[in-house]
Tab-separated table of C-alpha atoms and ligand atoms in Angstrom:
chain	number	residue	atom	x	y	z
A	22	MET	CA	2.446	-3.507	20.255
A	23	ALA	CA	1.732	0.100	19.462
A	24	ILE	CA	-0.288	2.223	17.111
A	25	LEU	CA	2.173	4.404	15.199
A	26	LYS	CA	1.752	7.983	14.004
A	27	ILE	CA	1.118	8.246	10.260
A	28	ALA	CA	3.268	10.607	8.165
A	29	GLU	CA	1.053	12.784	5.979
A	30	LEU	CA	1.438	14.454	2.589
A	31	GLY	CA	4.241	17.027	2.727
A	32	ASN	CA	6.399	15.021	5.118
A	33	PRO	CA	9.739	14.438	3.345
A	34	VAL	CA	9.928	10.840	4.613
A	35	LEU	CA	7.162	10.001	2.100
A	36	ARG	CA	9.315	11.256	-0.792
A	37	LYS	CA	12.561	9.414	-0.024
A	38	ARG	CA	13.649	6.119	-1.516
A	39	ALA	CA	13.476	3.686	1.407
A	40	ALA	CA	16.544	1.575	2.244
A	41	GLU	CA	16.850	-2.152	1.575
A	42	VAL	CA	16.582	-4.269	4.715
A	43	ASP	CA	19.645	-6.427	5.432
A	44	SER	CA	18.287	-9.986	5.535
A	45	HIS	CA	20.241	-10.607	8.760
A	46	ASP	CA	18.236	-7.846	10.459
A	47	ILE	CA	14.804	-9.358	9.732
A	48	SER	CA	14.793	-11.539	12.852
A	49	SER	CA	15.861	-8.666	15.125
A	50	PRO	CA	13.429	-7.615	17.870
A	51	GLN	CA	13.363	-4.097	16.364
A	52	MET	CA	12.258	-5.336	12.920
A	53	GLN	CA	9.761	-7.824	14.355
A	54	SER	CA	8.147	-5.161	16.536
A	55	LEU	CA	8.086	-2.688	13.623
A	56	ILE	CA	6.153	-5.307	11.617
A	57	ASP	CA	3.743	-5.971	14.521
A	58	ASP	CA	3.199	-2.238	15.014
A	59	MET	CA	2.609	-1.682	11.286
A	60	ILE	CA	-0.042	-4.403	11.269
A	61	GLU	CA	-1.730	-2.947	14.347
A	62	THR	CA	-1.600	0.571	12.859
A	63	MET	CA	-3.046	-0.634	9.538
A	64	HIS	CA	-5.921	-2.322	11.392
A	65	GLU	CA	-6.573	0.697	13.626
A	66	TYR	CA	-6.943	3.068	10.662
A	67	GLU	CA	-8.643	0.530	8.375
A	68	GLY	CA	-5.950	0.709	5.727
A	69	ALA	CA	-5.733	-1.998	3.073
A	70	GLY	CA	-1.968	-1.671	3.345
A	71	LEU	CA	0.807	0.265	4.991
A	72	ALA	CA	4.415	0.961	4.026
A	73	ALA	CA	7.151	1.653	6.594
A	74	PRO	CA	7.841	5.226	5.335
A	75	GLN	CA	4.233	6.016	6.292
A	76	VAL	CA	5.210	5.417	9.915
A	77	HIS	CA	8.424	7.458	9.606
A	78	CYS	CA	10.678	4.478	9.007
A	79	SER	CA	12.491	4.651	5.680
A	80	GLN	CA	12.966	0.921	5.123
A	81	ARG	CA	11.613	-1.395	2.417
A	82	VAL	CA	8.836	-3.066	4.420
A	83	VAL	CA	5.131	-3.195	3.525
A	84	VAL	CA	2.110	-4.947	5.010
A	85	PHE	CA	-1.296	-5.396	3.463
A	86	GLU	CA	-4.578	-7.143	4.166
A	87	SER	CA	-8.188	-6.659	3.194
A	88	GLN	CA	-11.159	-8.335	4.792
A	89	ASP	CA	-14.542	-6.584	4.958
A	90	ASN	CA	-12.754	-3.231	4.934
A	91	PRO	CA	-15.271	-0.381	5.430
A	92	ARG	CA	-12.942	2.002	3.519
A	93	TYR	CA	-13.044	-0.328	0.457
A	94	PRO	CA	-16.394	-2.139	0.658
A	95	ALA	CA	-16.280	-3.526	-2.904
A	96	ALA	CA	-12.778	-4.950	-2.564
A	97	SER	CA	-11.929	-8.619	-2.734
A	98	ASP	CA	-10.192	-10.247	0.233
A	99	ILE	CA	-6.414	-10.202	0.577
A	100	PRO	CA	-4.753	-12.347	3.258
A	101	LEU	CA	-2.395	-10.622	5.689
A	102	THR	CA	0.950	-10.262	3.898
A	103	VAL	CA	4.268	-8.948	5.206
A	104	ALA	CA	6.738	-8.143	2.427
A	105	ILE	CA	10.365	-7.053	2.869
A	106	ASN	CA	12.488	-5.771	-0.048
A	107	PRO	CA	9.589	-6.453	-2.455
A	108	GLU	CA	10.011	-6.578	-6.228
A	109	ILE	CA	7.323	-6.272	-8.861
A	110	GLU	CA	7.352	-7.591	-12.402
A	111	VAL	CA	4.521	-6.337	-14.608
A	112	LEU	CA	2.844	-9.188	-16.504
A	113	THR	CA	0.356	-7.314	-18.683
A	114	SER	CA	-0.066	-3.991	-20.411
A	115	ASP	CA	-3.791	-4.124	-19.557
A	116	LEU	CA	-4.613	-1.522	-16.943
A	117	GLU	CA	-6.806	-1.882	-13.847
A	118	GLY	CA	-8.532	1.341	-12.780
A	119	MET	CA	-9.555	1.973	-9.197
A	120	TRP	CA	-10.431	4.861	-6.912
A	121	GLU	CA	-7.504	4.770	-4.507
A	122	GLY	CA	-7.021	6.373	-1.125
A	123	CYS	CA	-4.090	6.507	1.258
A	124	LEU	CA	-3.730	6.977	5.014
A	125	SER	CA	-0.978	9.527	4.283
A	126	VAL	CA	-3.306	11.557	2.034
A	127	PRO	CA	-6.393	11.622	4.265
A	128	GLY	CA	-9.801	12.585	2.931
A	129	LEU	CA	-9.029	12.181	-0.770
A	130	ARG	CA	-9.789	9.580	-3.395
A	131	ALA	CA	-8.514	9.522	-6.955
A	132	TYR	CA	-8.983	7.270	-9.950
A	133	VAL	CA	-5.662	5.661	-10.835
A	134	GLU	CA	-4.797	3.073	-13.478
A	135	ARG	CA	-2.094	0.456	-12.965
A	136	PRO	CA	-1.071	-2.802	-14.634
A	137	GLY	CA	-3.729	-5.391	-13.753
A	138	ARG	CA	-1.460	-8.402	-13.319
A	139	ILE	CA	1.930	-8.606	-11.636
A	140	ARG	CA	4.420	-11.094	-10.275
A	141	PHE	CA	5.368	-10.095	-6.763
A	142	SER	CA	8.410	-11.389	-4.915
A	143	ALA	CA	9.652	-10.493	-1.423
A	144	LEU	CA	10.985	-11.842	1.861
A	145	ASP	CA	8.462	-12.696	4.557
A	146	ARG	CA	8.925	-11.872	8.257
A	147	ARG	CA	10.999	-15.022	8.750
A	148	GLY	CA	13.326	-13.925	5.941
A	149	GLU	CA	12.026	-16.545	3.501
A	150	ARG	CA	11.432	-15.613	-0.126
A	151	PHE	CA	7.928	-15.955	-1.542
A	152	GLU	CA	6.450	-15.188	-4.912
A	153	GLN	CA	2.852	-14.560	-5.942
A	154	GLU	CA	0.979	-13.724	-9.101
A	155	LEU	CA	-1.588	-11.078	-8.289
A	156	GLU	CA	-4.396	-9.458	-10.234
A	157	GLY	CA	-7.217	-6.994	-9.673
A	158	PHE	CA	-7.507	-5.341	-6.266
A	159	SER	CA	-4.560	-7.180	-4.715
A	160	ALA	CA	-2.294	-6.170	-7.636
A	161	VAL	CA	-3.396	-2.540	-7.188
A	162	VAL	CA	-2.808	-2.518	-3.411
A	163	THR	CA	0.603	-4.156	-3.791
A	164	GLN	CA	1.735	-1.599	-6.384
A	165	HIS	CA	0.384	1.290	-4.276
A	166	GLU	CA	2.326	0.088	-1.208
A	167	CYS	CA	5.544	-0.602	-3.134
A	168	ASP	CA	5.328	2.890	-4.694
A	169	HIS	CA	5.666	4.277	-1.153
A	170	LEU	CA	9.107	2.647	-0.945
A	171	ASP	CA	10.228	4.703	-3.943
A	172	GLY	CA	8.812	7.967	-2.616
A	173	LEU	CA	5.751	7.853	-4.881
A	174	LEU	CA	2.149	8.558	-3.881
A	175	PHE	CA	-1.043	7.599	-5.722
A	176	ILE	CA	-1.699	11.260	-6.494
A	177	ASP	CA	1.459	11.213	-8.669
A	178	ARG	CA	-0.290	8.664	-10.908
A	179	ILE	CA	-3.495	10.599	-11.523
A	180	GLU	CA	-4.017	10.941	-15.286
A	181	CYS	CA	-7.384	12.665	-15.166
A	182	LYS	CA	-7.528	15.438	-12.573
A	183	GLU	CA	-11.319	15.518	-12.796
A	184	LYS	CA	-11.226	12.167	-11.038
A	185	LEU	CA	-9.758	13.541	-7.834
A	186	ALA	CA	-12.318	14.018	-5.060
A	187	PHE	CA	-12.830	14.523	-1.366
A	188	LEU	CA	-14.238	11.411	0.280
A	189	PRO	CA	-17.854	12.650	0.743
A	190	GLU	CA	-17.960	13.877	-2.889
A	191	TYR	CA	-16.443	10.618	-4.092
A	192	ARG	CA	-19.225	8.727	-2.299
A	193	LYS	CA	-21.883	11.109	-3.637
A	194	TYR	CA	-20.852	11.398	-7.292
A	195	HIS	CA	-18.316	8.723	-8.229
A	196	LEU	CA	-19.082	5.544	-6.309
A	197	ASP	CA	-20.408	3.793	-9.421
A	198	SER	CA	-17.738	5.037	-11.827
B	28	LIG	NI1	-0.706	4.742	0.668
């Protein structure tokens, strides 16, 4: 396993639409080690999720997990999930607002609103399809990670530019908002 280098804001790989994974390639040693490395990299940098373009691999693979994450102390737990070729169906027009951050946009937080309930479907690392209904924090994280596969970053979704802050200022002035 290896800790991978994170692509940061300005790197074109973050702005490309990532390619679908051929289901026959999921069991390959290359794909399995990419998944292992993404999980290790997410843990190392305390991300709640990571998308393959963030590690310079333009394929539709995301991982996410949240358990006692110091970067998101108020967040609810999310079990470790590996999702390949994920699809999202929005189930509500009600929006969930959260101060989001991203390992590819270090040092910033911004308040972003997204649909609060989604149906999420993808292939797991064995190539088997699964489907989940998600709400709250896990719905937000899933949408943030899947946005990466379409070349979108959370800063593209900022509606109110006054709610964009450096991390220390976020902690000082916005933690309760
Ligand atoms: Ni991100």
